[in-house]
Short mmCIF file of C-alpha atoms in Angstrom, two decimals:
data_model
loop_
_atom_site.label_atom_id
_atom_site.label_comp_id
_atom_site.label_asym_id
_atom_site.label_seq_id
_atom_site.Cartn_x
_atom_site.Cartn_y
_atom_site.Cartn_z
CA UNK A 9 -2.82 8.64 36.49
CA UNK A 10 -6.42 7.31 37.56
CA UNK A 11 -7.56 3.76 37.54
CA UNK A 12 -9.70 4.57 34.27
CA UNK A 13 -6.63 4.79 32.43
CA UNK A 14 -5.69 1.31 33.17
CA UNK A 15 -6.55 -1.64 31.29
CA UNK A 16 -8.53 -4.14 33.61
CA UNK A 17 -8.70 -7.99 33.86
CA UNK A 18 -11.28 -9.42 35.96
CA UNK A 19 -9.95 -12.36 38.31
CA UNK A 20 -12.62 -14.96 39.53
CA UNK A 21 -12.49 -16.48 42.94
CA UNK A 22 -11.02 -19.96 41.44
CA UNK A 23 -7.98 -18.38 40.33
CA UNK A 24 -4.92 -17.93 42.71
CA UNK A 25 -3.08 -14.84 41.38
CA UNK A 26 0.28 -16.30 42.83
CA UNK A 27 -0.13 -18.95 40.13
CA UNK A 28 -0.09 -16.38 37.63
CA UNK A 29 2.52 -14.12 39.03
CA UNK A 30 4.98 -16.88 39.66
CA UNK A 31 7.61 -17.16 42.39
CA UNK A 32 8.41 -13.59 43.63
CA UNK A 33 6.46 -12.22 40.61
CA UNK A 34 8.95 -13.74 38.24
CA UNK A 35 6.29 -14.14 35.53
CA UNK A 36 5.15 -10.40 35.87
CA UNK A 37 8.96 -9.49 35.41
CA UNK A 38 9.21 -11.44 32.03
CA UNK A 39 5.92 -9.68 30.90
CA UNK A 40 7.30 -6.46 31.77
CA UNK A 41 10.51 -7.06 30.15
CA UNK A 42 8.64 -8.13 26.92
CA UNK A 43 5.94 -5.59 26.78
CA UNK A 44 7.10 -2.64 28.97
CA UNK A 45 3.79 -3.11 30.91
CA UNK A 46 3.39 -2.64 34.58
CA UNK A 47 0.82 -5.21 36.24
CA UNK A 48 -1.01 -4.27 39.56
CA UNK A 49 -3.34 -6.31 41.64
CA UNK A 50 -6.49 -4.55 42.96
CA UNK A 51 -8.90 -6.85 44.75
CA UNK A 52 -10.50 -9.24 42.20
CA UNK A 53 -9.00 -7.51 39.11
CA UNK A 54 -5.61 -6.65 37.54
CA UNK A 55 -4.73 -3.24 36.28
CA UNK A 56 -2.35 -2.95 33.19
CA UNK A 57 -0.45 0.12 32.18
CA UNK A 58 2.56 0.76 30.05
CA UNK A 59 4.07 0.70 26.61
CA UNK A 60 2.05 -2.34 25.17
CA UNK A 61 -0.95 -3.01 27.33
CA UNK A 62 -2.74 -4.99 24.74
CA UNK A 63 0.18 -7.39 24.37
CA UNK A 64 0.30 -7.57 28.28
CA UNK A 65 -3.52 -8.19 28.46
CA UNK A 66 -3.26 -11.02 25.51
CA UNK A 67 -0.38 -12.76 27.59
CA UNK A 68 -2.25 -12.63 30.93
CA UNK A 69 -5.32 -14.02 29.47
CA UNK A 70 -3.40 -16.94 28.22
CA UNK A 71 -1.91 -17.37 31.53
CA UNK A 72 -5.23 -17.21 33.51
CA UNK A 73 -6.75 -19.70 30.80
CA UNK A 74 -3.86 -22.16 31.50
CA UNK A 75 -4.20 -21.93 35.39
CA UNK A 76 -7.97 -22.28 35.18
CA UNK A 77 -7.37 -25.56 33.17
CA UNK A 78 -5.19 -26.91 35.95
CA UNK A 79 -1.79 -26.56 34.10
CA UNK A 80 1.27 -25.14 35.91
CA UNK A 81 2.61 -21.85 34.71
CA UNK A 82 6.17 -21.66 35.06
CA UNK A 83 8.94 -19.29 33.48
CA UNK A 84 9.55 -21.47 30.43
CA UNK A 85 5.77 -21.57 29.75
CA UNK A 86 5.51 -17.73 30.18
CA UNK A 87 8.49 -17.17 27.86
CA UNK A 88 6.89 -19.56 25.31
CA UNK A 89 3.67 -17.74 25.32
CA UNK A 90 5.40 -14.35 25.15
CA UNK A 91 7.25 -15.64 21.89
CA UNK A 92 4.08 -16.86 20.36
CA UNK A 93 2.21 -13.49 21.09
CA UNK A 94 5.24 -11.79 19.36
CA UNK A 95 4.72 -13.94 16.29
CA UNK A 96 0.96 -13.13 16.19
CA UNK A 97 -0.04 -16.68 17.49
CA UNK A 98 -1.84 -17.82 20.54
CA UNK A 99 -1.12 -20.78 22.77
CA UNK A 100 -4.66 -21.51 23.67
CA UNK A 101 -6.00 -21.40 19.97
CA UNK A 102 -3.37 -23.98 18.98
CA UNK A 103 -4.81 -26.33 21.63
CA UNK A 104 -1.20 -27.26 22.28
CA UNK A 105 -1.48 -29.09 25.61
CA UNK A 106 -5.07 -30.70 25.45
CA UNK A 107 -3.86 -33.88 23.71
CA UNK A 108 -2.40 -36.51 26.23
CA UNK A 109 -0.04 -39.02 24.58
CA UNK A 110 -0.09 -41.26 27.55
CA UNK A 111 0.28 -41.36 31.42
CA UNK A 112 3.41 -42.01 33.48
CA UNK A 113 3.62 -44.74 36.12
CA UNK A 114 2.87 -42.06 38.52
CA UNK A 115 -0.33 -40.91 36.75
CA UNK A 116 1.37 -37.76 35.29
CA UNK A 117 -0.08 -36.93 31.77
CA UNK A 118 2.53 -36.67 29.12
CA UNK A 119 1.45 -33.68 26.47
CA UNK A 120 3.21 -31.68 23.80
CA UNK A 121 4.35 -28.43 25.38
CA UNK A 122 4.92 -26.37 22.23
CA UNK A 123 3.35 -26.19 18.84
CA UNK A 124 6.40 -27.79 17.21
CA UNK A 125 6.17 -30.79 19.70
CA UNK A 126 2.43 -30.99 18.73
CA UNK A 127 3.27 -31.11 15.06
CA UNK A 128 5.82 -33.82 16.00
CA UNK A 129 3.35 -35.95 17.74
CA UNK A 130 0.81 -35.56 14.96
CA UNK A 131 3.33 -36.61 12.25
CA UNK A 132 4.23 -39.78 14.29
CA UNK A 133 0.58 -40.79 14.29
CA UNK A 134 0.03 -40.01 10.54
CA UNK A 135 3.46 -41.29 9.00
CA UNK A 136 5.25 -44.45 9.04
CA UNK A 137 8.56 -42.77 9.34
CA UNK A 138 9.21 -39.50 11.05
CA UNK A 139 12.60 -37.76 11.52
CA UNK A 140 12.73 -35.12 14.32
CA UNK A 141 15.67 -32.79 13.90
CA UNK A 142 16.41 -30.09 16.36
CA UNK A 143 18.39 -28.94 19.39
CA UNK A 144 18.77 -30.33 22.93
CA UNK A 145 16.04 -29.99 25.16
CA UNK A 146 13.10 -30.05 22.54
CA UNK A 147 11.73 -33.34 23.77
CA UNK A 148 12.66 -35.28 20.55
CA UNK A 149 13.44 -38.57 22.30
CA UNK A 150 11.11 -38.29 25.26
CA UNK A 151 8.07 -37.61 23.04
CA UNK A 152 9.16 -40.66 20.63
CA UNK A 153 9.50 -42.92 23.67
CA UNK A 154 5.94 -41.89 25.12
CA UNK A 155 4.56 -42.49 21.68
CA UNK A 156 6.09 -45.83 21.55
CA UNK A 157 4.62 -46.78 25.04
CA UNK A 158 1.37 -45.49 23.88
CA UNK A 159 1.26 -47.71 20.81
CA UNK A 160 2.57 -50.77 22.73
CA UNK A 161 -0.27 -50.27 25.42
CA UNK A 162 -2.87 -50.00 22.76
CA UNK A 163 -1.58 -53.17 21.09
CA UNK A 164 -0.68 -51.14 17.85
CA UNK A 165 2.85 -52.86 18.19
CA UNK A 166 4.12 -55.92 19.88
CA UNK A 167 7.59 -54.47 20.89
CA UNK A 168 9.52 -51.45 21.33
CA UNK A 169 13.12 -51.02 20.10
CA UNK A 170 15.33 -48.19 20.98
CA UNK A 171 18.84 -47.92 19.46
CA UNK A 172 21.63 -45.36 19.53
CA UNK A 173 25.08 -45.40 17.90
CA UNK A 174 27.87 -45.87 20.25
CA UNK A 175 30.00 -43.11 19.09
CA UNK A 176 33.39 -42.75 20.92
CA UNK A 177 33.83 -39.17 22.28
CA UNK A 178 37.28 -39.02 23.50
CA UNK A 179 37.50 -42.42 25.06
CA UNK A 180 38.06 -45.85 23.38
CA UNK A 181 35.51 -48.29 24.16
CA UNK A 182 38.22 -51.02 24.27
CA UNK A 183 39.77 -49.47 27.08
CA UNK A 184 36.66 -48.85 29.27
CA UNK A 185 36.20 -51.51 32.02
CA UNK A 186 33.70 -54.22 32.02
CA UNK A 187 32.13 -56.43 29.51
CA UNK A 188 30.56 -55.15 26.10
CA UNK A 189 27.00 -54.49 27.58
CA UNK A 190 28.78 -52.39 30.39
CA UNK A 191 30.93 -50.47 27.96
CA UNK A 192 27.75 -49.47 25.58
CA UNK A 193 25.28 -49.06 28.64
CA UNK A 194 26.51 -45.33 29.09
CA UNK A 195 25.39 -44.43 25.56
CA UNK A 196 22.04 -45.90 26.06
CA UNK A 197 21.14 -44.33 29.44
CA UNK A 198 19.08 -41.49 28.12
CA UNK A 199 16.95 -44.02 26.41
CA UNK A 200 16.69 -45.97 29.68
CA UNK A 201 16.02 -42.86 31.67
CA UNK A 202 12.80 -41.97 29.39
CA UNK A 203 11.41 -45.48 29.58
CA UNK A 204 11.79 -45.49 33.56
CA UNK A 205 10.15 -42.13 33.94
CA UNK A 206 7.03 -43.40 31.93
CA UNK A 207 6.79 -46.86 32.48
CA UNK A 208 8.32 -47.10 35.94
CA UNK A 209 11.47 -48.83 36.38
CA UNK A 210 10.23 -52.31 37.49
CA UNK A 211 7.63 -52.29 34.72
CA UNK A 212 10.24 -51.19 32.12
CA UNK A 213 12.79 -53.92 33.30
CA UNK A 214 10.24 -56.68 33.13
CA UNK A 215 9.21 -55.86 29.68
CA UNK A 216 12.79 -55.78 28.78
CA UNK A 217 13.28 -59.40 30.35
CA UNK A 218 10.32 -60.48 28.14
CA UNK A 219 12.00 -58.86 25.20
CA UNK A 220 9.04 -56.57 24.51
CA UNK A 221 11.54 -53.76 24.90
CA UNK A 222 15.03 -53.68 23.61
CA UNK A 223 17.58 -51.01 24.11
CA UNK A 224 20.56 -51.77 21.85
CA UNK A 225 23.62 -50.17 20.15
CA UNK A 226 22.73 -49.48 16.53
CA UNK A 227 25.23 -52.18 15.51
CA UNK A 228 22.85 -54.68 16.86
CA UNK A 229 20.23 -53.96 14.36
CA UNK A 230 22.07 -55.33 11.26
CA UNK A 231 20.56 -58.28 9.61
CA UNK A 232 17.26 -58.00 11.32
CA UNK A 233 13.84 -57.37 10.02
CA UNK A 234 11.30 -56.01 12.55
CA UNK A 235 7.56 -56.33 12.09
CA UNK A 236 4.98 -54.86 14.33
CA UNK A 237 7.55 -52.67 16.12
CA UNK A 238 7.91 -49.18 17.32
CA UNK A 239 11.68 -48.40 16.39
CA UNK A 240 13.41 -45.47 17.66
CA UNK A 241 16.77 -44.34 16.62
CA UNK A 242 18.19 -41.64 19.03
CA UNK A 243 21.36 -39.41 18.31
CA UNK A 244 21.14 -40.11 14.64
CA UNK A 245 23.37 -37.28 13.71
CA UNK A 246 26.27 -39.73 14.74
CA UNK A 247 25.17 -42.42 12.31
CA UNK A 248 27.27 -42.97 9.15
CA UNK A 249 25.65 -42.79 5.84
CA UNK A 250 25.83 -46.81 5.55
CA UNK A 251 24.41 -47.16 9.22
CA UNK A 252 21.39 -44.83 8.39
CA UNK A 253 20.59 -46.89 5.27
CA UNK A 254 20.95 -50.14 7.13
CA UNK A 255 18.62 -48.95 9.91
CA UNK A 256 16.08 -47.58 7.94
CA UNK A 257 15.83 -50.92 5.94
CA UNK A 258 15.18 -52.97 9.06
CA UNK A 259 11.57 -51.71 9.03
CA UNK A 260 8.89 -54.62 8.58
CA UNK A 261 5.31 -54.73 8.16
CA UNK A 262 3.18 -53.18 10.71
CA UNK A 263 6.04 -51.25 12.20
CA UNK A 264 6.83 -47.31 12.73
CA UNK A 265 10.21 -45.64 12.82
CA UNK A 266 11.19 -42.49 14.46
CA UNK A 267 14.60 -40.99 13.94
CA UNK A 268 15.79 -38.23 16.29
CA UNK A 269 18.87 -35.99 16.16
CA UNK A 270 20.62 -32.79 16.38
CA UNK A 271 22.74 -31.89 13.40
CA UNK A 272 24.66 -29.19 15.37
CA UNK A 273 26.24 -31.99 17.46
CA UNK A 274 27.93 -34.49 15.24
CA UNK A 275 30.68 -36.33 16.92
CA UNK A 276 31.68 -38.49 14.01
CA UNK A 277 35.39 -38.68 13.01
CA UNK A 278 36.87 -36.21 10.58
CA UNK A 279 35.71 -37.01 7.19
CA UNK A 280 32.70 -39.05 7.96
CA UNK A 281 29.49 -37.56 6.76
CA UNK A 282 26.43 -37.80 8.98
CA UNK A 283 23.76 -40.15 7.95
CA UNK A 284 21.15 -37.89 9.41
CA UNK A 285 22.15 -34.98 7.12
CA UNK A 286 22.32 -37.23 3.99
CA UNK A 287 18.81 -38.67 4.71
CA UNK A 288 17.27 -35.08 5.13
CA UNK A 289 18.35 -34.58 1.46
CA UNK A 290 17.64 -38.09 0.00
CA UNK A 291 14.48 -38.77 1.64
CA UNK A 292 12.54 -35.18 1.95
CA UNK A 293 10.09 -36.22 -0.91
CA UNK A 294 9.45 -39.92 -0.32
CA UNK A 295 5.82 -40.69 0.34
CA UNK A 296 5.22 -41.81 3.98
CA UNK A 297 8.10 -40.03 5.52
CA UNK A 298 7.82 -36.68 7.43
CA UNK A 299 10.62 -34.38 8.71
CA UNK A 300 9.77 -32.28 11.81
CA UNK A 301 12.17 -29.39 12.61
CA UNK A 302 12.20 -28.23 16.24
CA UNK A 303 13.84 -24.91 17.07
CA UNK A 304 15.12 -23.22 20.11
CA UNK A 305 11.65 -21.95 20.80
CA UNK A 306 10.61 -25.57 21.44
CA UNK A 307 13.11 -25.99 24.18
CA UNK A 308 11.46 -27.25 27.28
CA UNK A 309 14.18 -27.48 29.66
CA UNK A 310 15.59 -24.57 31.87
CA UNK A 311 15.63 -21.19 30.18
CA UNK A 312 19.30 -21.14 30.14
CA UNK A 313 19.53 -24.16 27.85
CA UNK A 314 17.49 -21.87 25.31
CA UNK A 315 19.91 -18.90 25.71
CA UNK A 316 23.12 -21.22 25.42
CA UNK A 317 21.50 -22.71 22.30
CA UNK A 318 20.77 -19.28 20.88
CA UNK A 319 24.42 -18.02 21.71
CA UNK A 320 25.95 -20.99 20.06
CA UNK A 321 24.04 -20.50 16.88
CA UNK A 322 24.64 -16.88 16.44
CA UNK A 323 28.26 -17.67 17.10
CA UNK A 324 28.62 -20.27 14.20
CA UNK A 325 26.33 -18.23 11.92
CA UNK A 326 28.90 -15.38 11.99
CA UNK A 327 31.63 -18.06 10.94
CA UNK A 328 33.64 -17.50 13.80
CA UNK A 329 34.21 -21.03 14.63
CA UNK A 330 37.96 -21.85 14.99
#
């Protein structure tokens, strides 16, 4: 086959092809698996041939645009762009990662990484109450914390409140060592981790001492009315129906509420219905409330997480759960 039968893509001097190809050409292998196309470098251009050269060319052009904009291209990003192409969508055209939510204490910009995450961010900006429902690894909690920090820094709210239900999973809280705070802290650790990553540990602890930030078990919310606050309820699938109603009615003037959860990981005792699944039915048409449903394609952790989620979903859909 001659070079004239190859599809060509010009690569300018500002692009390092290793950033596109990935470690040991891992990205090229992903493109080949998806399109059957072979990609070869020749001086300042790439040659494409194979079963779906058009699809491979579109994917490569997206990757080149990402590298040119300074974004890091990893296997997760390549897989996501491939899945979008298969659905007839473009990562670049959706402007997914152009909007910076805020910066971490180390100066790293926090952005949406998928279309689902971008829609989630937009919902939080536009609505007073937002429910984010989806599997592990889709950034539900992290984005909510980043949006809360952004609102606090912009003086849109005066405090941030992060809550979680302390559901006992195999261990009784009463038998765990330590005082009450030490017993519930492990349940709140993921919320602390998000705060420390975004604000820095010292800054987060300082704001916590000033009570500008509260990280509390859900039970501590009872009887309060919270004005000018950004309130996040995490792991909401493990709230009871009564707890969910109690939490949502804590909202005061000038406040914003984000509720996150994964309805496939309910740890409530047998016979107890999830407050999250009930709220999704009762509140779906209420003005000012939005529901964002993130999917396995929005998983931004290790690629294996996405595969595991897909395998479990397929297993349960077949009704094989024992």
